[in-house]
Short mmCIF file of C-alpha atoms in Angstrom, two decimals:
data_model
loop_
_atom_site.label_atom_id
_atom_site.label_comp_id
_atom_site.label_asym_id
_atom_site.label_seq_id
_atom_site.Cartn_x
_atom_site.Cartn_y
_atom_site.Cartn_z
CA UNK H 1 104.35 153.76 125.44
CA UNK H 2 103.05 154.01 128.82
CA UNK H 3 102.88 150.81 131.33
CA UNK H 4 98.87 150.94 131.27
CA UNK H 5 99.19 150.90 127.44
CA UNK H 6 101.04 147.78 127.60
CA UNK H 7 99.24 146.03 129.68
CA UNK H 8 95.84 146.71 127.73
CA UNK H 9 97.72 145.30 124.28
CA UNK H 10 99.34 142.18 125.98
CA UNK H 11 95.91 141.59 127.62
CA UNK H 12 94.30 142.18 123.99
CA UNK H 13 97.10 140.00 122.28
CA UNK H 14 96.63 137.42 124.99
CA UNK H 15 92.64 137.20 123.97
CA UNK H 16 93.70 136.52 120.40
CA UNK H 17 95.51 133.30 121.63
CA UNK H 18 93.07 132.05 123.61
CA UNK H 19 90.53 132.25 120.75
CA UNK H 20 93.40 130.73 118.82
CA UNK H 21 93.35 127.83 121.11
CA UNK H 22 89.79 127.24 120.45
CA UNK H 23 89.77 127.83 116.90
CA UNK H 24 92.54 124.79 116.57
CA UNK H 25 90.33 122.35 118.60
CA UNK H 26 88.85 121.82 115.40
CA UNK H 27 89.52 121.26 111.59
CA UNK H 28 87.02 123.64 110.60
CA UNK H 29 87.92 126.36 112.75
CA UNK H 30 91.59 125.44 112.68
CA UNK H 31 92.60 128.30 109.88
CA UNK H 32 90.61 131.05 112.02
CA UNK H 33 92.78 129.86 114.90
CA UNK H 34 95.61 130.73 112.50
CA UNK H 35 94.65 133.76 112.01
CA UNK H 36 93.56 134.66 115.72
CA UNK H 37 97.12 133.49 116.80
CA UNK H 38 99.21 135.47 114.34
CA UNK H 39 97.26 138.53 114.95
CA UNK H 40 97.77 138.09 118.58
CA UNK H 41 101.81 137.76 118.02
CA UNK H 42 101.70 140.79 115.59
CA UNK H 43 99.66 142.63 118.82
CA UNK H 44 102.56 141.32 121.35
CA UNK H 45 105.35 141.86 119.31
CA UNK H 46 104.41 145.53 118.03
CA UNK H 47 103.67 146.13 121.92
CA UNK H 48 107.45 145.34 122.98
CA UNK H 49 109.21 146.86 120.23
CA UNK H 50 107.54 150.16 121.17
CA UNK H 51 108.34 149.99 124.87
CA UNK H 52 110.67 152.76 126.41
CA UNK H 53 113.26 149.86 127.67
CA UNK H 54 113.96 148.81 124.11
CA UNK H 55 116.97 151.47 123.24
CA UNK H 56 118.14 149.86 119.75
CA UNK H 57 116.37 148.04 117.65
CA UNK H 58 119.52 146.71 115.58
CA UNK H 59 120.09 143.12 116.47
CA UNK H 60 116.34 143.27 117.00
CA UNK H 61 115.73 143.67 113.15
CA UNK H 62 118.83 141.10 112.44
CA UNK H 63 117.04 138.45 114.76
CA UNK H 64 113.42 139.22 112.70
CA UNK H 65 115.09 138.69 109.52
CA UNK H 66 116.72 135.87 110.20
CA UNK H 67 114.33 134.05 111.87
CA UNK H 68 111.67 134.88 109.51
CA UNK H 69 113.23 133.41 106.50
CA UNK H 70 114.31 130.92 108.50
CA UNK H 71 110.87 129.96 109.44
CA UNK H 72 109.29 131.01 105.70
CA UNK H 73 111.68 128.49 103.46
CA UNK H 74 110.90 125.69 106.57
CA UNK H 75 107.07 126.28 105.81
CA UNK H 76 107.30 126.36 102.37
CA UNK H 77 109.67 123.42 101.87
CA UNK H 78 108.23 120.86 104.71
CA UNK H 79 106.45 117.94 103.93
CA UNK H 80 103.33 117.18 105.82
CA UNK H 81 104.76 113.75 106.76
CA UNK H 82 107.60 115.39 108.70
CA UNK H 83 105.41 117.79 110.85
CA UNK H 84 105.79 116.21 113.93
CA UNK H 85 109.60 116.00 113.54
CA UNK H 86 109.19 119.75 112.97
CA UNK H 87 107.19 120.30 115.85
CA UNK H 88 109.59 118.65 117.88
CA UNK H 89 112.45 121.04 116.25
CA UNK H 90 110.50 124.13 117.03
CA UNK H 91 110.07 123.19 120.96
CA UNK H 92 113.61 122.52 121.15
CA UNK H 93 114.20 126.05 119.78
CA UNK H 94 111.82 127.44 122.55
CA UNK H 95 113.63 125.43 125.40
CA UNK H 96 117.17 126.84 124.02
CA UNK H 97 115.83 130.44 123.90
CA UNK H 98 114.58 130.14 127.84
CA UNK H 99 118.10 129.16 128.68
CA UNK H 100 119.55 131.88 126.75
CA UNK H 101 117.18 134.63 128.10
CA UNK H 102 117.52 133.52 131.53
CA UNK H 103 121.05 133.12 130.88
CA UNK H 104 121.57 136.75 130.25
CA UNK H 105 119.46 138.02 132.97
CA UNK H 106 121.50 135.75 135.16
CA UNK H 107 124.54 137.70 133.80
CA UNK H 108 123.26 141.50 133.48
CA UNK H 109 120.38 141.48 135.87
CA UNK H 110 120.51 145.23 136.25
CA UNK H 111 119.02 145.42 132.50
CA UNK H 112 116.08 143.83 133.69
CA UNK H 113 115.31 145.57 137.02
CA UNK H 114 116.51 142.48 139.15
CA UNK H 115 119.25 143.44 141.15
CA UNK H 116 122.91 143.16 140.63
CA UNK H 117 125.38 140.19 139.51
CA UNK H 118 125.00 137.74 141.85
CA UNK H 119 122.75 139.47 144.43
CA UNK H 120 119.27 138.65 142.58
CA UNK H 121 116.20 138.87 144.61
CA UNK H 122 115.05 135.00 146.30
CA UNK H 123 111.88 135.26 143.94
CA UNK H 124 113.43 135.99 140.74
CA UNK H 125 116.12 133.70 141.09
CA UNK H 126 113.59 130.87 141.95
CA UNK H 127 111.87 131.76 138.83
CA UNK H 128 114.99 131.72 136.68
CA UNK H 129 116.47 128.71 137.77
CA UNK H 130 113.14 127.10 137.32
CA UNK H 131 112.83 128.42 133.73
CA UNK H 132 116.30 127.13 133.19
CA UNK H 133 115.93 123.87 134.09
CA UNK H 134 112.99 123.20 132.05
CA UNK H 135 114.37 125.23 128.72
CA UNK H 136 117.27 122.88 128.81
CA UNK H 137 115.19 120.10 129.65
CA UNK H 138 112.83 120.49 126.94
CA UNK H 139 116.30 121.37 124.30
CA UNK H 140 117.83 117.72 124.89
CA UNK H 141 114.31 116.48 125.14
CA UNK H 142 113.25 117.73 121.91
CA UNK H 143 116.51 117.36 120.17
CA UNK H 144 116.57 113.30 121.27
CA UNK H 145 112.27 113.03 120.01
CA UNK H 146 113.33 115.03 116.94
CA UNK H 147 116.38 112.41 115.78
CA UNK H 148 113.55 109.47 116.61
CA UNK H 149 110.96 110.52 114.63
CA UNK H 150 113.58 111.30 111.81
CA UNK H 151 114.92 107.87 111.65
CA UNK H 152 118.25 109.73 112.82
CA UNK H 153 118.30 107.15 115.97
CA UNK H 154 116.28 104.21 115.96
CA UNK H 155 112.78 104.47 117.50
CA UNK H 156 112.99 101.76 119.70
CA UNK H 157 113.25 101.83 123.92
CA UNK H 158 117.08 102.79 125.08
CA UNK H 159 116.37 100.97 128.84
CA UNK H 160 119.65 100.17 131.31
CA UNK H 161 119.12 98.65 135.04
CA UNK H 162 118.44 101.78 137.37
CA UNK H 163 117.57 104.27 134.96
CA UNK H 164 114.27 105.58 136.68
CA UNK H 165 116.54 105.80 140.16
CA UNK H 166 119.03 107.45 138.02
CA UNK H 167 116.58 109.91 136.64
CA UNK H 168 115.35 110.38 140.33
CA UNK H 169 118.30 110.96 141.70
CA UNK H 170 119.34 113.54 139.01
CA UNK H 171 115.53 115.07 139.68
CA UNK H 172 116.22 115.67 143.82
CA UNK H 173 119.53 117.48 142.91
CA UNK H 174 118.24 119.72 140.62
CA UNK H 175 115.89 120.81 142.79
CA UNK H 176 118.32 121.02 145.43
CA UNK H 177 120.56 123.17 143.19
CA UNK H 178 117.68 124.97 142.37
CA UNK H 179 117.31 125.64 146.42
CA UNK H 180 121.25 126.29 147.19
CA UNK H 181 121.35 128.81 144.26
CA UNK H 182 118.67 130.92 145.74
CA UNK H 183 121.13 131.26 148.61
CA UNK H 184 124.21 131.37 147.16
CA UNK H 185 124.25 132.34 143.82
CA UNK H 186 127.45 131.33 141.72
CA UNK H 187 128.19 130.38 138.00
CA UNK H 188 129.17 127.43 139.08
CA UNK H 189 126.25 126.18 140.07
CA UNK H 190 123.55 128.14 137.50
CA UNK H 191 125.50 126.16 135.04
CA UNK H 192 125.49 122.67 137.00
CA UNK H 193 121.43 123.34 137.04
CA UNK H 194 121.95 123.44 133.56
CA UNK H 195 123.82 120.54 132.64
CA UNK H 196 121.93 118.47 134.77
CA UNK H 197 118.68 119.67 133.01
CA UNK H 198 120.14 118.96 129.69
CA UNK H 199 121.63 115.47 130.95
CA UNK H 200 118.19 114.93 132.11
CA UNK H 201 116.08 115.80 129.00
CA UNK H 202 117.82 113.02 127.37
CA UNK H 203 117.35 110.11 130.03
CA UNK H 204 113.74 111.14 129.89
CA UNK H 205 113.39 110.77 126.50
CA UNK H 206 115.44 107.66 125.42
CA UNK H 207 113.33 105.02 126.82
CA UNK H 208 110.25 106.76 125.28
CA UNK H 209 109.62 104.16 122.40
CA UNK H 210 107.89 104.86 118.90
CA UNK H 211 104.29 104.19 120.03
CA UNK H 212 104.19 106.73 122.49
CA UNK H 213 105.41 108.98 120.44
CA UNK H 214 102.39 111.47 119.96
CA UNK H 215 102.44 111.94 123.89
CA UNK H 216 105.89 113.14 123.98
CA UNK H 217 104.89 115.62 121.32
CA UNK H 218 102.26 117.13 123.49
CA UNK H 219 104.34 116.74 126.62
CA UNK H 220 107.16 118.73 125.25
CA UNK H 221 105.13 120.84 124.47
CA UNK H 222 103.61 122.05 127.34
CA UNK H 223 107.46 121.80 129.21
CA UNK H 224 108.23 124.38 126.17
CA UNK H 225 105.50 126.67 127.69
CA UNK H 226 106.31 126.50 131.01
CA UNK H 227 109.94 127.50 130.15
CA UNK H 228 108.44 130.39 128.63
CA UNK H 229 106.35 131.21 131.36
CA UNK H 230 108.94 131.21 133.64
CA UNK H 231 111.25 133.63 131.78
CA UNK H 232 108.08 135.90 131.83
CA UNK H 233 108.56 136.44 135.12
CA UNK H 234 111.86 137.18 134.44
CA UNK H 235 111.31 139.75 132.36
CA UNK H 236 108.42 140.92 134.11
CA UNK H 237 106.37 140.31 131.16
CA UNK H 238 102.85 139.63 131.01
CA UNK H 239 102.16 138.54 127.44
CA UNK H 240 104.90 136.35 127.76
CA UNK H 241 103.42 134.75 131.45
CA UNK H 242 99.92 134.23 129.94
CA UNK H 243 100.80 132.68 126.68
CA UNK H 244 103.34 131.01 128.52
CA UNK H 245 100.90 129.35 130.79
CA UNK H 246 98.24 128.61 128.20
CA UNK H 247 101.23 126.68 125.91
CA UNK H 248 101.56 124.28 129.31
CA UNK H 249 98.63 124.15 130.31
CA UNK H 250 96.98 123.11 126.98
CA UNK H 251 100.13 120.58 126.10
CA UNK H 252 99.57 118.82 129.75
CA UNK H 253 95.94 118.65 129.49
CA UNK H 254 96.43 117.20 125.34
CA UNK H 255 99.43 114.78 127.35
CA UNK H 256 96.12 113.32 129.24
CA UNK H 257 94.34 112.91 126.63
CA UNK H 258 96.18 111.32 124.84
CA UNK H 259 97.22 108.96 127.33
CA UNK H 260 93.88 108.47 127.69
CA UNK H 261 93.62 107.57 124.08
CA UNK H 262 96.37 105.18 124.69
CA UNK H 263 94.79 103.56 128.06
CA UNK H 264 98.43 104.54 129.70
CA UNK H 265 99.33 106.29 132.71
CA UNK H 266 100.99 109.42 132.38
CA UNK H 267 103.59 108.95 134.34
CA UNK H 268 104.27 105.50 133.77
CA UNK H 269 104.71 106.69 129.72
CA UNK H 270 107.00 109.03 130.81
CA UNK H 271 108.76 107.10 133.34
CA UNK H 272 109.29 104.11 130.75
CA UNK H 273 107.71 104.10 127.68
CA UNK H 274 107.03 100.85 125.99
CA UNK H 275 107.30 99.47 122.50
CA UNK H 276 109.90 100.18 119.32
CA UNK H 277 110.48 100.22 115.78
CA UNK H 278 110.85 97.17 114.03
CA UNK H 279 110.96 95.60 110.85
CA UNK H 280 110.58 91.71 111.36
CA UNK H 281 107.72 89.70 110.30
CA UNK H 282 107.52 88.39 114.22
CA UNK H 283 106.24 85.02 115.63
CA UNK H 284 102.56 85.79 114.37
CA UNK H 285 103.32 84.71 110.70
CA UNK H 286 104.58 81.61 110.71
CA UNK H 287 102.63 79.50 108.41
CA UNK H 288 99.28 81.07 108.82
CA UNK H 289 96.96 81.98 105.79
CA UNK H 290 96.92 85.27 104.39
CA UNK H 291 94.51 86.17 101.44
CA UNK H 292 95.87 88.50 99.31
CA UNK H 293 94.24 90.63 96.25
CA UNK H 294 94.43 93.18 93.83
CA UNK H 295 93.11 96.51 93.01
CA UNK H 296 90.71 95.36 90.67
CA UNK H 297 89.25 92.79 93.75
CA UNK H 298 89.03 96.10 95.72
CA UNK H 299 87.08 98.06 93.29
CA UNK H 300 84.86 95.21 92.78
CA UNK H 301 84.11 94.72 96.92
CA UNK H 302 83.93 98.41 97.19
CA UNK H 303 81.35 99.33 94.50
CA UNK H 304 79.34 96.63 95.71
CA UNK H 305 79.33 98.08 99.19
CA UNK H 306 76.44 100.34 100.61
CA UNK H 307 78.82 101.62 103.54
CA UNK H 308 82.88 102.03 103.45
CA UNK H 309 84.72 103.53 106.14
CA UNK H 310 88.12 104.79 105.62
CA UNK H 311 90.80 104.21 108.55
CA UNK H 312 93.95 106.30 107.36
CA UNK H 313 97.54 105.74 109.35
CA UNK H 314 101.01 106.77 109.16
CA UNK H 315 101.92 104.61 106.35
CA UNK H 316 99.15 106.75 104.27
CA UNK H 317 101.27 109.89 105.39
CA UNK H 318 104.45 108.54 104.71
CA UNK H 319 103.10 107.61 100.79
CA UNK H 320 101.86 110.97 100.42
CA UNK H 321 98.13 108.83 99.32
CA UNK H 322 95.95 111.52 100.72
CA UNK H 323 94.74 113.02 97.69
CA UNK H 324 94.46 109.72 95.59
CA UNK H 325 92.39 108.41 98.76
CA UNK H 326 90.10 111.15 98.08
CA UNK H 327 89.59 110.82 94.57
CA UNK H 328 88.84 107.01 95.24
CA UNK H 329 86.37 108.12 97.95
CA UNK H 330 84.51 110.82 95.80
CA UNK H 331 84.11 107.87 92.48
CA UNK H 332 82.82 105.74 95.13
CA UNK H 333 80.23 108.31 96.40
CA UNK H 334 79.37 108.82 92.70
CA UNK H 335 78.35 105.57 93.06
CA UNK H 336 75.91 106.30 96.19
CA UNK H 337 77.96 104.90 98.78
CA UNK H 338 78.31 106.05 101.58
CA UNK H 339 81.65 106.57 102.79
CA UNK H 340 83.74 108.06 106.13
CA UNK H 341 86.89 108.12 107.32
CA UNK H 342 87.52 106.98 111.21
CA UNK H 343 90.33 108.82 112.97
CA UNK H 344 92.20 107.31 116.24
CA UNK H 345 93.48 109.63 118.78
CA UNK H 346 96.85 108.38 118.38
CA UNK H 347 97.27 107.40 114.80
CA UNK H 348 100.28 109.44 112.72
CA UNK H 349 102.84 110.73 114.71
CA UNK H 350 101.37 113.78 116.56
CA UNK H 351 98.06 114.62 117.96
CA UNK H 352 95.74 115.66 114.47
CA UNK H 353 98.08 114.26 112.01
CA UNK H 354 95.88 112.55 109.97
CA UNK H 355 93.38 115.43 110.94
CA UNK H 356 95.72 117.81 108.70
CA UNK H 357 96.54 115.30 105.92
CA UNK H 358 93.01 114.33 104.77
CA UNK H 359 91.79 118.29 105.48
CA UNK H 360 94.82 119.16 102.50
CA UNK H 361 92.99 116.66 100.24
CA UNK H 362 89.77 118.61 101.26
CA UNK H 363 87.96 116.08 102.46
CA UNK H 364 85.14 117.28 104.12
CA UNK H 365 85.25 117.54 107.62
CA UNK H 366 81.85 115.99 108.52
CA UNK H 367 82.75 112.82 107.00
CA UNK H 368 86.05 112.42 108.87
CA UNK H 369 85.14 110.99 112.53
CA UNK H 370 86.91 110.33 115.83
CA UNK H 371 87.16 106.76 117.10
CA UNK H 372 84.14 107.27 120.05
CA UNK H 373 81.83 108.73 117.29
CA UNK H 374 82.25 105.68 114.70
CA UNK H 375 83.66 102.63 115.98
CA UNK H 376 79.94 101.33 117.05
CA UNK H 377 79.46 101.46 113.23
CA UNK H 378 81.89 98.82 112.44
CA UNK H 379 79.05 96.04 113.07
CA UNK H 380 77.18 97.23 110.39
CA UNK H 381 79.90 98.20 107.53
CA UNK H 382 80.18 96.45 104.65
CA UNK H 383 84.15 97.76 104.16
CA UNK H 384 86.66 98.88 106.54
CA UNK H 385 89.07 99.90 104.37
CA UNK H 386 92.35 100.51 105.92
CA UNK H 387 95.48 102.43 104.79
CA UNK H 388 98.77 102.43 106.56
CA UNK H 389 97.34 101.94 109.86
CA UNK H 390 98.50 99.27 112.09
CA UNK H 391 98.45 99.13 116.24
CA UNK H 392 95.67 101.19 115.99
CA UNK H 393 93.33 98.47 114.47
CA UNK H 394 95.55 95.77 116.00
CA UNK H 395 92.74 93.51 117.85
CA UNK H 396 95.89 92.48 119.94
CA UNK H 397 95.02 95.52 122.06
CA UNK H 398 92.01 93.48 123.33
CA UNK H 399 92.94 89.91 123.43
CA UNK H 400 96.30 89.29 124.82
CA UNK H 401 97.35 90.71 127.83
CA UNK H 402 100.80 90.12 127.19
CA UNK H 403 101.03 92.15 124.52
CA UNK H 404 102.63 95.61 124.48
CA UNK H 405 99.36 97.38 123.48
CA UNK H 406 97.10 95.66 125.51
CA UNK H 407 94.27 97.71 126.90
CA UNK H 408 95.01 100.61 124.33
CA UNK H 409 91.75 101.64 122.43
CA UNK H 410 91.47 100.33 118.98
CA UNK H 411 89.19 100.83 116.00
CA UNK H 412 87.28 97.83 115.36
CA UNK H 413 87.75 97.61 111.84
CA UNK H 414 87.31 93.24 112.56
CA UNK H 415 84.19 93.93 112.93
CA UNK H 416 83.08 95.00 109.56
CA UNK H 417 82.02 92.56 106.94
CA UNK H 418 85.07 92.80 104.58
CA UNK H 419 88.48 94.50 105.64
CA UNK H 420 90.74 95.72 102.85
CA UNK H 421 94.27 95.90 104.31
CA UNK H 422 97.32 98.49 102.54
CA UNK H 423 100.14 97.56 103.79
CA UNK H 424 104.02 96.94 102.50
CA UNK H 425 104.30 93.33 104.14
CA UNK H 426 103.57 91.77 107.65
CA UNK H 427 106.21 93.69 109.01
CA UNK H 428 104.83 94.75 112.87
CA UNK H 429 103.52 98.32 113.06
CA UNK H 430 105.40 100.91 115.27
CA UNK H 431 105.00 99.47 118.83
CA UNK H 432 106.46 96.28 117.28
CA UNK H 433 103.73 94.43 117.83
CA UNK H 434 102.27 91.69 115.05
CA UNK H 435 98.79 92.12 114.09
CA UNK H 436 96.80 89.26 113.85
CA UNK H 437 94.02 91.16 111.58
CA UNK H 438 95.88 90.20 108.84
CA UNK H 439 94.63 86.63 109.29
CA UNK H 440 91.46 86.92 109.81
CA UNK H 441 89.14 85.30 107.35
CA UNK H 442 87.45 88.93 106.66
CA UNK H 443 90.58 90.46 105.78
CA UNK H 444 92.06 90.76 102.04
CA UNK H 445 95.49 92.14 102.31
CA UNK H 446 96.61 94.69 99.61
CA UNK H 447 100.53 94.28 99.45
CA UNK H 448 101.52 97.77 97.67
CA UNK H 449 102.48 100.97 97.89
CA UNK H 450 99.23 103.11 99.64
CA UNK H 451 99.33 105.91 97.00
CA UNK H 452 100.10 103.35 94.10
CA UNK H 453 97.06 100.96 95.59
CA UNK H 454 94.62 103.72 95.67
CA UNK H 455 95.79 105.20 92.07
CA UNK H 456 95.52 101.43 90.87
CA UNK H 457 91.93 101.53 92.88
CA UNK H 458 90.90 105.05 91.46
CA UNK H 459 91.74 103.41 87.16
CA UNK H 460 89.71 99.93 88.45
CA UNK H 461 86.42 101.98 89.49
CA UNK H 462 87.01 104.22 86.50
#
C-alpha cells in the first residue's frame, strides 16, 4: 500500500472519529457515534495491517484474538453500575500499552526508522520520553481510580504533610530526566523516567476523594490520549497522532467542564481533591425531625400531582431501579402528569452516567434534562422526586461555607412543593457531607431499597 494511500485512509478513519465525537455529545446521537467510531477503527486498523512494514502478521492475529474476546465477554458481562470502574480499567490499559510501545522503540529503534540503540534523534527521543511518562502516569493513575471506585480501597482523601511539594518535586525531575535523556541516553535513566511516572500517577491520585471522582475519569482520560499521541510520533503515525490528540483534547476540555459543574478549580481538584466516603449518620441528625412514609403515601402525593420531576443518582444505579423508575413514570403519565427527569453534571460516577442508565430503560430523551435547562422549574413543581441522589441536591452547597461542597451547583429540588426522598438511611452521600434536605418540612423520606420503593410505588398506583 503506497504512503499516499495511507495517508488518505488514516485521514478518512480520522473523519469517522471526529463525527464519533459529535455523535456521543448526545443521547440521541450517541449509538451513531458508535457506529462512526468503530467504522473509523475498522478504516485505521485495515490501513496498518496492509502496510509494507508489517512483515508477519502472527502475533498480530494472537493479540486480535485475545483482546477481542477479552473485550467481548467484558461487554457482555458488565453491569452498567460498574462502567466507570471500567472506564478507568480501559485507560489504564492505554497508558501501559504507550509504555510498552515506546519501550520497544527505545530498545529496537532501527525497526521504526529512528536511529540506532542509544543514538535516537533529539526529537524523537523528546517525544518518547514524553509519551512514557504520561503512559505510566496514566497506568498507576488509573489502576489507583479503578480500586476507588471498586470499593477495593476506600474512597476517601489519602493526604500526608508535603505531599503537593512532594509531587512537585517528583514533577521538576521528571522533566529534568526527560531533558538529560535527550542528551545522554541510557537504560538507566529511560527507566528512572518511568518509575518516577508510575510513582507519580499514584500521589496524584490518592488524595483525589470520592466526590471528584467524575473529573478524574475525564482527566485520565485525556492523559490516556496524549500518551497515545505521543507514541504516534513515535511511530510516525498519523491516525494514531490525530486520534491521539482528539482523546486529550476532548477529556481536558470534559475535565473543565466538569469542574465547572462542580464550581472547582482544575488544578486545585487535582492538586488536592476534597471529600470521602463515609457511612456515619454525622452531626446533622442528632435529634432533628424526619418524616418518613410509605409507598402507598407516594402514590397518593404523586397521582395528585400535575408536575413530577425525577432527580436520579448513584444510589438508583447501584439498585439497578432504572427500569422500575420508568414503569412508575409511564403509570403516572397515564394519569396526565407531567413528568421529567433532571440530570446534574456530576451525578453517578462518570460524566453521562445517569445519561446511559435511564436511555437503557428507554426513557425518552426529551424528557430527561440537564440541571441549567430545569432547575428554574423547581418553584413551580408539585414533586421532586428523588432517587439515590445526595450532594447533588444537598442545599449545603449554598448555605454553609464551611462545608465541603460549598459553592458546587445543586438541583433545587427544596424548592418544589413536596420532595419524596429514596434513600437507605441518613448516612452522608459521597463527599461525606450530611444533607440537611432530609429535614426540611417539604421532605418525606422513603427509607428502602430504590428498585424495591419504586416496584412498591409501581403495585400502589396500579
Amino acid at each position: 500500500m503506497s504512503e499516499n494511500f495511507s495517508a488518505i485512509a488514516y485521514l478518512i478513519a480520522s473523519i469517522f472519529f471526529i463525527m464519533a465525537l459529535r455523535g456521543l455529545s448526545s443521547p440521541e446521537t450517541a449509538r451513531n457515534g458508535n457506529m462512526f467510531g468503530i467504522t473509523g477503527m475498522v478504516i485505521a486498523i485495515a490501513t496498518t495491517l496492509a502496510s509494507p512494514s508489517v512483515v508477519s502478521y502472527d502475533w498480530i492475529i494472537v493479540g486480535l484474538v485475545i483482546g477481542g474476546a477479552i473485550g467481548d465477554i467484558i461487554a457482555r458481562r458488565i453491569q452498567m453500575t460498574a462502567l466507570p470502574q471500567l472506564v478507568a480499567a480501559f485507560h489504564s490499559l492505554v497508558g501501559l500499552a504507550a509504555v510498552f510501545v515506546a519501550s520497544a522503540a527505545f530498545y529496537q529503534p532501527a525497526a521504526y526508522g529512528i536511529g540506532d540503540f542509544l543514538s535516537i534523534p533529539t526529537p524523537s527521543m523528546i517525544e518518547m520520553s514524553i509519551g512514557t511518562a504520561i503512559g505510566a502516569l496514566t497506568f498507576t493513575g488509573s489502576i489507583i481510580a479503578f480500586a476507588k471506585l471498586q470499593g477495593i480501597m476506600s474512597g476517601a482523601p489519602v493526604i500526608f504533610s508535603g505531599q503537593h511539594l512532594l509531587n512537585a518535586v517528583l514533577g521538576i525531575i521528571m522533566v529534568a530526566l526527560v531533558v538529560m535523556i535527550c542528551d545522554e541516553q541510557s537504560e538507566q535513566l529511560y527507566w528512572t523516567i518511568v518509575g518516577l511516572a508510575l510513582l507519580l500517577g499514584i500521589l496524584m491520585i490518592i488524595p483525589i476523594g470520592g466526590a471528584d471522582m467524575p473529573v478524574v475519569i475525564s482527566m485520565l482520560n485525556s492523559y490516556s490520549g496524549w500518551a497515545a499521541c505521543g507514541i504516534g510520533f513515535t511511530l510516525s503515525n498519523p491516525a494514531l497522532i490525530i486520534v491521539g490528540a482528539l482523546v486529550g483534547s476532548s477529556g481536558a476540555i470534559l475535565s473543565y467542564v466538569m469542574c465547572k459543574g462542580m464550581n472547582r478549580s482544575f488544578i486545585s481538584v487535582i492538586l488536592g481533591g476534597f471529600g470521602g466516603e463515609t457511612s456515619t449518620t454525622g452531626s446533622v441528625t442528632g435529634d432533628r425531625n424526619v418524616r418518613a412514609g410509605s409507598a402507598d403515601d407516594a402514590a397518593f402525593i404523586m397521582k395528585n400531582a400535575s408536575n413530577v420531576i425525577i432527580v436520579p443518582g448513584y444510589g438508583m444505579a447501584v439498585a439497578q431501579a432504572q427500569h422500575a423508575l420508568r414503569e412508575m413514570a409511564d403509570l403516572l403519565k397515564k394519569e396526565g402528569i407531567n413528568v421529567r427527569y433532571a440530570i446534574h453534571p456530576v451525578a453517578g460516577r462518570m460524566p453521562g452516567h445517569m445519561n446511559v442508565l435511564l436511555a437503557e430503560a428507554n426513557v425518552p430523551y426529551d424528557e430527561v434534562l440537564e440541571l441549567d435547562e430545569i432547575n428554574r422549574d423547581f418553584p413551580s413543581t408539585d414533586v421532586a422526586f428523588v432517587i439515590g441522589a445526595n450532594d447533588v441536591t444537598n442545599p449545603a452547597a449554598k448555605t454553609d461555607p464551611q462545608s465541603a461542597i460549598y459553592g458546587m451547583p445543586i438541583l433545587d429540588v427544596e424548592r418544589s412543593a413536596t420532595v419524596l426522598f429514596i434513600k437507605r438511611s441518613l448516612g452522608s452521600g459521597y463527599a461525606g457531607v450530611d444533607n440537611e434536605l432530609f429535614f426540611r418540612e417539604n421532605t418525606m423520606m422513603l427509607f428502602s431499597d430504590a428498585k424495591q420503593m419504586c416496584e412498591d410505588i409501581v403495585k400502589a398506583l396500579e
